[in-house]
PDB file of C-alpha atoms in Angstrom:
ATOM      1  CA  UNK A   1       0.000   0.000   0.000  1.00 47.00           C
ATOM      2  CA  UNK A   2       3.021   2.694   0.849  1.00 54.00           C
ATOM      3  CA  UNK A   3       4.547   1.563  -1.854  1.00 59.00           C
ATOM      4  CA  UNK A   4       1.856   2.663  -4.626  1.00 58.00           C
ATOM      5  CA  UNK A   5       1.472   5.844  -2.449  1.00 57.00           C
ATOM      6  CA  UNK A   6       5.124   6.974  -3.313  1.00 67.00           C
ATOM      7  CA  UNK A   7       5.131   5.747  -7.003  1.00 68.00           C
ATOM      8  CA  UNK A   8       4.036   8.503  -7.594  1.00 68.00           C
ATOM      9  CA  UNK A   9       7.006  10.621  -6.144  1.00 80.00           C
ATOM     10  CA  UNK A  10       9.183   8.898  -8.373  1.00 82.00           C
ATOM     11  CA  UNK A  11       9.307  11.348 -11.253  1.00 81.00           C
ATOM     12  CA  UNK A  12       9.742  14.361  -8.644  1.00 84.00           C
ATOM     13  CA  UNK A  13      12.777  12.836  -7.313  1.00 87.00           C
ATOM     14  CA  UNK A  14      14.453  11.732 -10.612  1.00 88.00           C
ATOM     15  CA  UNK A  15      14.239  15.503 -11.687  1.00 88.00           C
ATOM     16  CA  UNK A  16      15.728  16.149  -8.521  1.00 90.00           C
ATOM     17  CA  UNK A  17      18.939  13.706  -9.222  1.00 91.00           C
ATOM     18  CA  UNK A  18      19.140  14.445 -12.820  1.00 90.00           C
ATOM     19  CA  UNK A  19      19.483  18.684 -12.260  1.00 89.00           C
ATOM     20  CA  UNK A  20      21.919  17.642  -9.122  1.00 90.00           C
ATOM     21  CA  UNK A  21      23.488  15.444 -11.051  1.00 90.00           C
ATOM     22  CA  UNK A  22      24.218  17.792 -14.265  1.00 88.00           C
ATOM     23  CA  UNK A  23      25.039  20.766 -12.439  1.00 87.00           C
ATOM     24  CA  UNK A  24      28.040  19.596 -11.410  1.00 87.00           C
ATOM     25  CA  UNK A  25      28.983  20.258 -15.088  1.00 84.00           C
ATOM     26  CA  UNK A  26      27.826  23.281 -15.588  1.00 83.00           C
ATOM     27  CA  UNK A  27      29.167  25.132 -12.174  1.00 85.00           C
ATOM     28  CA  UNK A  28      26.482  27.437 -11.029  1.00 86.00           C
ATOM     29  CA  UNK A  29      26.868  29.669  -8.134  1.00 89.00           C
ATOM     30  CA  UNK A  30      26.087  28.005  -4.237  1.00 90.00           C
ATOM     31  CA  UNK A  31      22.954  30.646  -4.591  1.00 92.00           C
ATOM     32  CA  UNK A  32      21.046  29.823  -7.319  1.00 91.00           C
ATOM     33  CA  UNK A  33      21.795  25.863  -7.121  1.00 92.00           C
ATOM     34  CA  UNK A  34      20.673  25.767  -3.613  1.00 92.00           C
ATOM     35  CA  UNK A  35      17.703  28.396  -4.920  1.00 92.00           C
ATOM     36  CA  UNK A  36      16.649  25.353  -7.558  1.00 92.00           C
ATOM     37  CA  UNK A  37      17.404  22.369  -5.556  1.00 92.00           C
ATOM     38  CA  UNK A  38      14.725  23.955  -2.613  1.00 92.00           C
ATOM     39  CA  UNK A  39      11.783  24.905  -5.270  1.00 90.00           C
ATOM     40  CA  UNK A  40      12.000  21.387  -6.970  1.00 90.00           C
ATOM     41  CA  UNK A  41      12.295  19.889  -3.626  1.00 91.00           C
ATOM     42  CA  UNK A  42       9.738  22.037  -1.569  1.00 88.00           C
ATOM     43  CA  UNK A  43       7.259  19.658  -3.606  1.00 84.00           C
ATOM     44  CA  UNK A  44       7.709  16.310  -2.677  1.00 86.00           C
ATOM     45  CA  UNK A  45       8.337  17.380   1.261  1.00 86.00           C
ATOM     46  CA  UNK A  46       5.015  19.104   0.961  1.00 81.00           C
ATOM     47  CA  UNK A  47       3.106  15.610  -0.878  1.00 80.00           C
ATOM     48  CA  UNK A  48       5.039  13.829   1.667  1.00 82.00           C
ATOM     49  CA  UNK A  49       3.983  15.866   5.018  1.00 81.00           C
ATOM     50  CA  UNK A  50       0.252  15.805   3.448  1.00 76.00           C
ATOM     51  CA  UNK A  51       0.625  11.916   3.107  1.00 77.00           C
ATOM     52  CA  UNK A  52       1.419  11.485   6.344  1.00 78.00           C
ATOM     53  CA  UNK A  53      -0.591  14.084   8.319  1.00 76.00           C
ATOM     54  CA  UNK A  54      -3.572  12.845   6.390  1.00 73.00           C
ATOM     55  CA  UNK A  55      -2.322   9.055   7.700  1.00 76.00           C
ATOM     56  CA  UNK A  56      -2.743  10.528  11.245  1.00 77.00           C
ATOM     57  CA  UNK A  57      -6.501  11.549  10.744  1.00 75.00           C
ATOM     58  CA  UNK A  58      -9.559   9.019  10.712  1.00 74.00           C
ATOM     59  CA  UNK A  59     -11.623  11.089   9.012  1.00 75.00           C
ATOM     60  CA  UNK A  60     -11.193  12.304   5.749  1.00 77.00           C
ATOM     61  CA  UNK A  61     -13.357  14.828   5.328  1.00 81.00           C
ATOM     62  CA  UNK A  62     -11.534  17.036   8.288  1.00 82.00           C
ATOM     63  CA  UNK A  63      -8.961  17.327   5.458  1.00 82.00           C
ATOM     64  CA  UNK A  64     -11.604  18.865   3.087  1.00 87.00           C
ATOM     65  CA  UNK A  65     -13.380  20.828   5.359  1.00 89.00           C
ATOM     66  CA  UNK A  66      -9.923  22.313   6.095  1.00 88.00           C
ATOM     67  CA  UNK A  67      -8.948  23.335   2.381  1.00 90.00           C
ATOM     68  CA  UNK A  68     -12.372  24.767   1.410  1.00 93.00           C
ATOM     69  CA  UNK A  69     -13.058  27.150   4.321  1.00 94.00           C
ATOM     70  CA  UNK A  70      -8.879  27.605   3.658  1.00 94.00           C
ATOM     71  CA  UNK A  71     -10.235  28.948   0.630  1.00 94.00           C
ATOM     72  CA  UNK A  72     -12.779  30.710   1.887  1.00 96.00           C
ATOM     73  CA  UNK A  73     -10.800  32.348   3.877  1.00 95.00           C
ATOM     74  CA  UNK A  74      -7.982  33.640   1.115  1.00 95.00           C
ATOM     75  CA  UNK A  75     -11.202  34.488  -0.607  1.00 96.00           C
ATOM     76  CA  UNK A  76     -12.467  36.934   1.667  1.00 96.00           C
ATOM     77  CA  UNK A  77      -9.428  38.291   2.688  1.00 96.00           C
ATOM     78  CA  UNK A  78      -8.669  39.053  -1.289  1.00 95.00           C
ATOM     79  CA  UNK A  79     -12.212  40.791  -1.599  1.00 96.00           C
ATOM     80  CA  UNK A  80     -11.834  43.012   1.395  1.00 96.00           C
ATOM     81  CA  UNK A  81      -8.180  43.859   0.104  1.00 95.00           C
ATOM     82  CA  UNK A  82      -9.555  44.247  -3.394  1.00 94.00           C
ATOM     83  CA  UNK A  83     -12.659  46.983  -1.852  1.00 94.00           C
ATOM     84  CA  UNK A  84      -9.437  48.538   0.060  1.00 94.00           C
ATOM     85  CA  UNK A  85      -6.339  48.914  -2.002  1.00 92.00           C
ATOM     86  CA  UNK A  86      -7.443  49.480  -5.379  1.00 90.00           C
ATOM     87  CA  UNK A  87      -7.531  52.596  -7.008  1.00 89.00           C
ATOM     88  CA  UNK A  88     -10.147  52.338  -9.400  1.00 86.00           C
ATOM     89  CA  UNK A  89      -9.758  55.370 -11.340  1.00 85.00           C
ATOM     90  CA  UNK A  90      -5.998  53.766 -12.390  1.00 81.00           C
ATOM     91  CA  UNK A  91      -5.899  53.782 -16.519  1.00 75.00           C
ATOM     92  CA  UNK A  92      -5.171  50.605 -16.346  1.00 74.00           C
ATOM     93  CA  UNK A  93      -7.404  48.758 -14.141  1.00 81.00           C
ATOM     94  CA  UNK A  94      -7.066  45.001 -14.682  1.00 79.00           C
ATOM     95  CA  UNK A  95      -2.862  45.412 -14.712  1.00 78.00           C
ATOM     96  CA  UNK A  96      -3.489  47.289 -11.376  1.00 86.00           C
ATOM     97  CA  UNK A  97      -5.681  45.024  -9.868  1.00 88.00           C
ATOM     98  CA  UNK A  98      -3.565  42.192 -10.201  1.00 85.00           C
ATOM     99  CA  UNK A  99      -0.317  43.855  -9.151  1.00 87.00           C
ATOM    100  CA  UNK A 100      -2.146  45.547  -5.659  1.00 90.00           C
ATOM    101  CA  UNK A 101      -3.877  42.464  -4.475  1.00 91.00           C
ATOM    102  CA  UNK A 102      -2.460  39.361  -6.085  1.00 88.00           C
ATOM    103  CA  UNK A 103      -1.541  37.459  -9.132  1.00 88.00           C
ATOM    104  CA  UNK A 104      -3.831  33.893  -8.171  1.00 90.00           C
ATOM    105  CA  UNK A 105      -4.597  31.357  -5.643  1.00 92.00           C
ATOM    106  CA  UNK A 106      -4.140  27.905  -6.406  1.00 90.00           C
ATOM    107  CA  UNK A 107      -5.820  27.224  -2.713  1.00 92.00           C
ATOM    108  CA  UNK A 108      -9.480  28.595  -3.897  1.00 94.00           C
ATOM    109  CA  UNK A 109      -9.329  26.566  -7.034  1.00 93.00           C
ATOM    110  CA  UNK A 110      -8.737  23.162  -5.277  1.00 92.00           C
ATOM    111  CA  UNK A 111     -11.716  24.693  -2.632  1.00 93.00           C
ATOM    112  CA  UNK A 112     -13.898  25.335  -5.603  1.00 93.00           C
ATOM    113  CA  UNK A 113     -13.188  21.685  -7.315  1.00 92.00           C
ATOM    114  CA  UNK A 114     -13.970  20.115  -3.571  1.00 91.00           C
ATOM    115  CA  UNK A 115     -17.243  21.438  -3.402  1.00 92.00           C
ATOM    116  CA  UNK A 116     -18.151  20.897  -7.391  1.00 90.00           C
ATOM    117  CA  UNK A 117     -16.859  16.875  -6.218  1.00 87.00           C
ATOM    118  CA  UNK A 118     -19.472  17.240  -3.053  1.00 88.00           C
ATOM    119  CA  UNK A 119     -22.118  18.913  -5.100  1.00 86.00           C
ATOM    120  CA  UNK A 120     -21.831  15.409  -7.621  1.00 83.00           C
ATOM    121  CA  UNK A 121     -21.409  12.992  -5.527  1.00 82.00           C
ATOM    122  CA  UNK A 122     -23.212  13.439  -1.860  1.00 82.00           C
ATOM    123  CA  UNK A 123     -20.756  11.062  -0.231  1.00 81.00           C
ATOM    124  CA  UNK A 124     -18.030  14.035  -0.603  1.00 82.00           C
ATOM    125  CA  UNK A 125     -19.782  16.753   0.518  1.00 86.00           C
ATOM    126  CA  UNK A 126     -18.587  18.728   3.751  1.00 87.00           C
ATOM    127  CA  UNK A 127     -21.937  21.210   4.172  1.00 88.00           C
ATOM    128  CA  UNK A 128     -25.023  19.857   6.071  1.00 85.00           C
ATOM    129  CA  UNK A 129     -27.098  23.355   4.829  1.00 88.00           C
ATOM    130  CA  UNK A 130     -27.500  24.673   0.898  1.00 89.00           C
ATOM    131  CA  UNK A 131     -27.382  28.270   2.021  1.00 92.00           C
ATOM    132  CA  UNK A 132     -23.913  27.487   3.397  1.00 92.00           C
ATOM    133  CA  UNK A 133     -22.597  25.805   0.160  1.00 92.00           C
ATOM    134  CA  UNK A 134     -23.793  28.449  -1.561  1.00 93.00           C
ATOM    135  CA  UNK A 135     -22.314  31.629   0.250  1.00 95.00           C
ATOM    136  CA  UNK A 136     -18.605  29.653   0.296  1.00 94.00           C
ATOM    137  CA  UNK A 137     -19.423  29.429  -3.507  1.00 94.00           C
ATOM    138  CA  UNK A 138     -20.308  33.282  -4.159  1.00 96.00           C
ATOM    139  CA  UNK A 139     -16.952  34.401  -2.122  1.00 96.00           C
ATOM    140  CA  UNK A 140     -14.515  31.651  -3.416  1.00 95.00           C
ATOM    141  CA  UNK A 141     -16.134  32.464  -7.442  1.00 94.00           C
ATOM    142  CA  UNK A 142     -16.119  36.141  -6.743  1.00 95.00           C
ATOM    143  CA  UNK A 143     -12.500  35.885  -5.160  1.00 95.00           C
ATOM    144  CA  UNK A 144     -11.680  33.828  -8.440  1.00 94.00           C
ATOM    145  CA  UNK A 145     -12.858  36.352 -10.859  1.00 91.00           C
ATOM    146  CA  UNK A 146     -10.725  39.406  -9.129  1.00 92.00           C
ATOM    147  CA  UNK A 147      -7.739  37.139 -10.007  1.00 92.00           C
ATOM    148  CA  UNK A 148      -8.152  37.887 -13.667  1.00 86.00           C
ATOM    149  CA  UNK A 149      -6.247  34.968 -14.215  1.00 85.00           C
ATOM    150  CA  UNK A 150      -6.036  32.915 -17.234  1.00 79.00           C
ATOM    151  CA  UNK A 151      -4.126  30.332 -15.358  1.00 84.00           C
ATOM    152  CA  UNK A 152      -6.220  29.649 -12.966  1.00 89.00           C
ATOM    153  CA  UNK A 153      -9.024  29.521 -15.390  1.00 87.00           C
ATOM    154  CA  UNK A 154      -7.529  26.746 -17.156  1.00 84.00           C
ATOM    155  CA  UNK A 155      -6.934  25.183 -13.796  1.00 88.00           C
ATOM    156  CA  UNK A 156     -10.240  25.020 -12.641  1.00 90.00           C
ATOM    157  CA  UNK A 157     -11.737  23.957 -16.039  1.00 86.00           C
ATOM    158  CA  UNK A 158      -8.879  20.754 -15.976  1.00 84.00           C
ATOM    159  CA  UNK A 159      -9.487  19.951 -12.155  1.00 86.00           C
ATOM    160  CA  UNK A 160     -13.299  20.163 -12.000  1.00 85.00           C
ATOM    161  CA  UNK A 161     -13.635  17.405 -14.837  1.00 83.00           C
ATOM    162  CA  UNK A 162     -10.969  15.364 -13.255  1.00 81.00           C
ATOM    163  CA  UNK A 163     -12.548  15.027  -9.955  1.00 80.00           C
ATOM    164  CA  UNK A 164     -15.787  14.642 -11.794  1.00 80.00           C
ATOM    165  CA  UNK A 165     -14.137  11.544 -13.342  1.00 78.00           C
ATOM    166  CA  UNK A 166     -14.229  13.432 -17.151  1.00 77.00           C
ATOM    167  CA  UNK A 167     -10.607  12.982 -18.436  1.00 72.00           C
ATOM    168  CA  UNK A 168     -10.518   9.732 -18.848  1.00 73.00           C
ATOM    169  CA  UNK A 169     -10.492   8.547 -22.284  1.00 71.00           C
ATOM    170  CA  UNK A 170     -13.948   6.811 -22.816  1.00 75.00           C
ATOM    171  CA  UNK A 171     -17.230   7.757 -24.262  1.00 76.00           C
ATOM    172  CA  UNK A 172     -17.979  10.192 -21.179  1.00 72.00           C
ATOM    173  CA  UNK A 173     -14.444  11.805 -21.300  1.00 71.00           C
ATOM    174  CA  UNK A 174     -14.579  12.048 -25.227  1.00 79.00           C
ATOM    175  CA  UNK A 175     -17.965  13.515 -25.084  1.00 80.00           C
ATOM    176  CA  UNK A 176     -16.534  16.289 -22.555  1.00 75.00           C
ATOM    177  CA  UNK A 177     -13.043  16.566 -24.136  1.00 78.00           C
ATOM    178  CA  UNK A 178     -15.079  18.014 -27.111  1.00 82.00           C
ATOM    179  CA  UNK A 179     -17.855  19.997 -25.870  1.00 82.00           C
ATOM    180  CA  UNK A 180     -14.544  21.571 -24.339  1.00 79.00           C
ATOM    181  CA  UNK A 181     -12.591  21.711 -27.571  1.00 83.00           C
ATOM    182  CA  UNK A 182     -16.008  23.293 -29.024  1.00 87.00           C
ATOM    183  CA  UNK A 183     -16.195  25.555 -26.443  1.00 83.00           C
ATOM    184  CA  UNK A 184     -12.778  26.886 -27.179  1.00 80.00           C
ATOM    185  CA  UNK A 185     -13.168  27.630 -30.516  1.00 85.00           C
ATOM    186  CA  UNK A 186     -16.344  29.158 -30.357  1.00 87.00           C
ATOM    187  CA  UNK A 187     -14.502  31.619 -27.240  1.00 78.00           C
ATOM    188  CA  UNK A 188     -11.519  32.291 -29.940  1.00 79.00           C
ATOM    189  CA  UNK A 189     -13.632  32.670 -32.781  1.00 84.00           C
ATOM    190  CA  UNK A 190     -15.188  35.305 -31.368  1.00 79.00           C
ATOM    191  CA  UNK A 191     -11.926  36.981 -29.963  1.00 77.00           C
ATOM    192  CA  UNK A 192     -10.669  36.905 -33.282  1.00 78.00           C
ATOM    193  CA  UNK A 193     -13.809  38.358 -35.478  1.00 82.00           C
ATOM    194  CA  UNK A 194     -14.233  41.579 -32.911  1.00 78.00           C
ATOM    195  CA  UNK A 195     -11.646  44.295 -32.363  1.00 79.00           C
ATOM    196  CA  UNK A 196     -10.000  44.442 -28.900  1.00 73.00           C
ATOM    197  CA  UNK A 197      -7.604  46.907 -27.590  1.00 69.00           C
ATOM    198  CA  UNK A 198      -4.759  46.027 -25.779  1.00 65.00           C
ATOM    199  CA  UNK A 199      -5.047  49.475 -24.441  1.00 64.00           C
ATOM    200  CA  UNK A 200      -8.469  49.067 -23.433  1.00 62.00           C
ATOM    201  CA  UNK A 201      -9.812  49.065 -19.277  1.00 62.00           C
ATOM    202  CA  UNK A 202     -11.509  46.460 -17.106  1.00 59.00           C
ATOM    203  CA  UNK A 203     -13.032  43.403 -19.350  1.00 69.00           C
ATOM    204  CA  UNK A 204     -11.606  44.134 -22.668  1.00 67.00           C
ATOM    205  CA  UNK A 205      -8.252  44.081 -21.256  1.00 67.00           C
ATOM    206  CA  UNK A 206      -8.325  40.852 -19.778  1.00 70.00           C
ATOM    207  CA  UNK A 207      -9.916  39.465 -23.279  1.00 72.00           C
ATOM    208  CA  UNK A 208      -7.208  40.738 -25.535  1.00 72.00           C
ATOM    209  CA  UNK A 209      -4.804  38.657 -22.716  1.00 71.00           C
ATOM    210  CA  UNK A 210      -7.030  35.370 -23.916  1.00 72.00           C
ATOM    211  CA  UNK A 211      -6.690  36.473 -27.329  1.00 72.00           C
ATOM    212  CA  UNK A 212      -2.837  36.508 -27.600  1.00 69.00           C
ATOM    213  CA  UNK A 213      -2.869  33.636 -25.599  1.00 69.00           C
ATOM    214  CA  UNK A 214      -1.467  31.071 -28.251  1.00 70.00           C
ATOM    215  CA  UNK A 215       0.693  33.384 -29.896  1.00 67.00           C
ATOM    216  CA  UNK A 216       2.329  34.350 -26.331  1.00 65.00           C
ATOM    217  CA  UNK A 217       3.339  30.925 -26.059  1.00 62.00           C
ATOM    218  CA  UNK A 218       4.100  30.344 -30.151  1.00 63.00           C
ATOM    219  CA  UNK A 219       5.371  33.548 -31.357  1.00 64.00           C
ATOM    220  CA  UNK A 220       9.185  34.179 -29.309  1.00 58.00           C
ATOM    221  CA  UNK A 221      10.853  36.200 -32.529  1.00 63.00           C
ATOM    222  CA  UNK A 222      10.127  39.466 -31.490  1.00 68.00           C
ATOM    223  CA  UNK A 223      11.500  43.202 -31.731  1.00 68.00           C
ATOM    224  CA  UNK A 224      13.499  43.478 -28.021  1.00 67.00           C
ATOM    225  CA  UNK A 225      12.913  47.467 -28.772  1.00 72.00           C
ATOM    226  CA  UNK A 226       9.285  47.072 -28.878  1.00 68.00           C
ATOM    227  CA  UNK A 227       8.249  46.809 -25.369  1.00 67.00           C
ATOM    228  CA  UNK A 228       4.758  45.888 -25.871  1.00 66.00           C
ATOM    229  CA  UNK A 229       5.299  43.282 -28.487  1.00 67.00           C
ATOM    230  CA  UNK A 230       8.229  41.734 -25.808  1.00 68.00           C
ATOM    231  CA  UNK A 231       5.625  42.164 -22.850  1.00 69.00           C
ATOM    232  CA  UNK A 232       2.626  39.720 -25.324  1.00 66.00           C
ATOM    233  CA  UNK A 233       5.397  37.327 -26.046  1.00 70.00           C
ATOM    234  CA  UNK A 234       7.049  37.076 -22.836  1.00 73.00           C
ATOM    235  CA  UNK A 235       6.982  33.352 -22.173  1.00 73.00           C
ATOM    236  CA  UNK A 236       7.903  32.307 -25.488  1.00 75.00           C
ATOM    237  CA  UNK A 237      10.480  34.432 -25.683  1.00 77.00           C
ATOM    238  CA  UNK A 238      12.056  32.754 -22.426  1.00 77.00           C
ATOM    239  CA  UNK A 239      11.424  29.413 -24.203  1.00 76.00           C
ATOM    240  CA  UNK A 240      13.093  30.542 -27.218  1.00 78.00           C
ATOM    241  CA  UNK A 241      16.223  32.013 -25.419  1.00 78.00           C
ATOM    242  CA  UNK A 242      16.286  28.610 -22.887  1.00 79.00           C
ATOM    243  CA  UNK A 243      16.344  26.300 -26.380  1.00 78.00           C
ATOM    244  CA  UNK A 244      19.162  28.430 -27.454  1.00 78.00           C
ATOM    245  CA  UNK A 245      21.193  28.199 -24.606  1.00 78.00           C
ATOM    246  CA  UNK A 246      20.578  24.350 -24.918  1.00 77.00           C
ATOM    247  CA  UNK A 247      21.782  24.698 -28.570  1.00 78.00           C
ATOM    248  CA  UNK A 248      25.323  25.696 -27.195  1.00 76.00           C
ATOM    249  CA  UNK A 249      26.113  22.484 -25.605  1.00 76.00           C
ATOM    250  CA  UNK A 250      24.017  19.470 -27.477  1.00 73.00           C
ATOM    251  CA  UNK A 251      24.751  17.292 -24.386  1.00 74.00           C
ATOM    252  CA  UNK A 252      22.424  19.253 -22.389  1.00 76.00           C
ATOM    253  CA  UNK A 253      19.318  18.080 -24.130  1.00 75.00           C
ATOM    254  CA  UNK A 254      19.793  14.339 -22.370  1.00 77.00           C
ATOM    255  CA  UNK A 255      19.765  15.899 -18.966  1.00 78.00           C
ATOM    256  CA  UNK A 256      19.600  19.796 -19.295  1.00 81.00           C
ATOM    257  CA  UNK A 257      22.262  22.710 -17.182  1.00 84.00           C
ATOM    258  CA  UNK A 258      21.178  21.697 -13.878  1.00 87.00           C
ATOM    259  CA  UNK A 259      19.941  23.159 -10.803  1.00 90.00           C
ATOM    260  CA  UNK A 260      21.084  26.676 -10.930  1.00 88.00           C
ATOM    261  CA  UNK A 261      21.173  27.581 -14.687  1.00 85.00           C
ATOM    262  CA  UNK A 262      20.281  30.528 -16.018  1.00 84.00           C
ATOM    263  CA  UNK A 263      18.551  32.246 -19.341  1.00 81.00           C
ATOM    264  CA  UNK A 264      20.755  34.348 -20.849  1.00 78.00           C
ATOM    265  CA  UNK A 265      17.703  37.362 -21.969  1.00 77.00           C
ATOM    266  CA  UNK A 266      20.155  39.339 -24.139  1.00 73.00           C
ATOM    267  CA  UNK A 267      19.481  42.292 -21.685  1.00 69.00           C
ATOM    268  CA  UNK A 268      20.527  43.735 -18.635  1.00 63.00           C
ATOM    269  CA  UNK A 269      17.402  44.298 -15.833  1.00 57.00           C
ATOM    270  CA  UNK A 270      17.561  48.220 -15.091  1.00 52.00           C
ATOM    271  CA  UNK A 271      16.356  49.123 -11.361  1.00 46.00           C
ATOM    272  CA  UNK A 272      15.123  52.049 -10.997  1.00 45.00           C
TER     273      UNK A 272
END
């Protein structure tokens, strides 16, 4: 039985041998090896603590209980900041939003997938009254929607229909793979026939960030003078720049640099 449990930390740790392992090749500073080795680590101590706390407690559904009203809690805490700190006469609303009171919450989507698992079947459900289920709802979906997070979207969409059993690949997961698959092309073929401005405040803002979406991620050869076009493109210009680093030593696409590498952006960070 403890042995299935930890199959599944073996991929975590052989991540963690292979960048220890190549490093030693590629000589990165104590700092940012140590900086690596802890983030890929922090991980499987955390799996491993939850294994064996949950071990120590009879009843399962203390452990759900605690991670939705967890999420609760984040979720008013994030709405009072949001009524507090933010300005919203700032030209750029959504940008400010995000940057006064938070980028996401992984803890409120994992509270909102609980309760969608209670809500299906009755056997997982924490709440003894509706009115309850439903304020906890409100806060952790209005919480959710401050975030203005694509991320998390895509998050939520992936975990509710895995904990509603969807993802596997039969006729039920097929049917709900392509209602999904429908969905998204009907969202981006919209986006695409109406004009957006990147410029633009609250709503429209966050929709041209969907829109750009796949090119963000395909599209890294881009003008480093033109700010804007380097700010859409971000991530794949990382990715591009990381493949090209690989590029200077072949070897390192067995096993990578190791813990402690680092991109090589082209440009210098200014602090102001």
């Amino acid at each position: 039985m403890i042995k299935r449990d930890f199959d599944v930390l073996s991929l975590l740790l052989l991540i963690i041998c292979i960048g220890s392992f190549t490093a030693i090749f590629n000589k990165p500073s104590a700092y940012n090896f140590i900086r690596d080795l802890l983030y890929f680590t922090k991980p499987v101590l955390l799996i491993l603590l939850g294994y064996f706390l949950t071990r120590l407690i009879n009843d399962w559904k203390v452990v759900f209980k605690a991670l939705i009203y967890l999420g609760v809690g984040y979720a008013v805490y994030h709405i009072l900041h949001f009524v507090i700190f933010t300005n919203f006469n700032h030209p750029h609303i959504i940008s400010h939003i995000r940057g006064v009171n938070g980028l996401s919450n992984i803890i409120e989507v994992f509270s909102i997938a609980l309760i969608v698992l209670g809500n299906k079947y009755k056997e997982y459900s924490i709440f003894s009254k509706k009115s309850t289920k439903y304020i906890c709802l409100f806060l952790l979906f209005t919480s959710f929607t401050l975030y203005f997070s694509r991320t998390m979207f895509v998050g939520l969409v992936l975990l509710v229909l895995g904990v509603l059993n969807y993802l596997k690949l039969n006729k039920k997961g097929l049917k709900y793979l392509g209602l999904l698959l429908l969905a998204i092309t009907i969202l981006y073929t919209y986006l695409f026939t109406v004009k957006i401005d990147r410029k633009g405040d609250g709503i429209e803002n966050f929709l041209y960030k969907l829109k750009i979406a796949p090119s963000e991620i395909f599209s890294p050869k881009i003008d480093l003078n033109n700010h804007a076009s380097l700010w859409d493109h971000w991530r794949a210009y990382e990715a591009l720049r990381g493949l090209q680093g690989l590029n200077e030593s072949p070897v390192s696409y067995v096993g990578g640099k190791g813990f402690g590498a680092l991109v090589d952006l082209k440009f210098a960070r200014t602090h102001k």
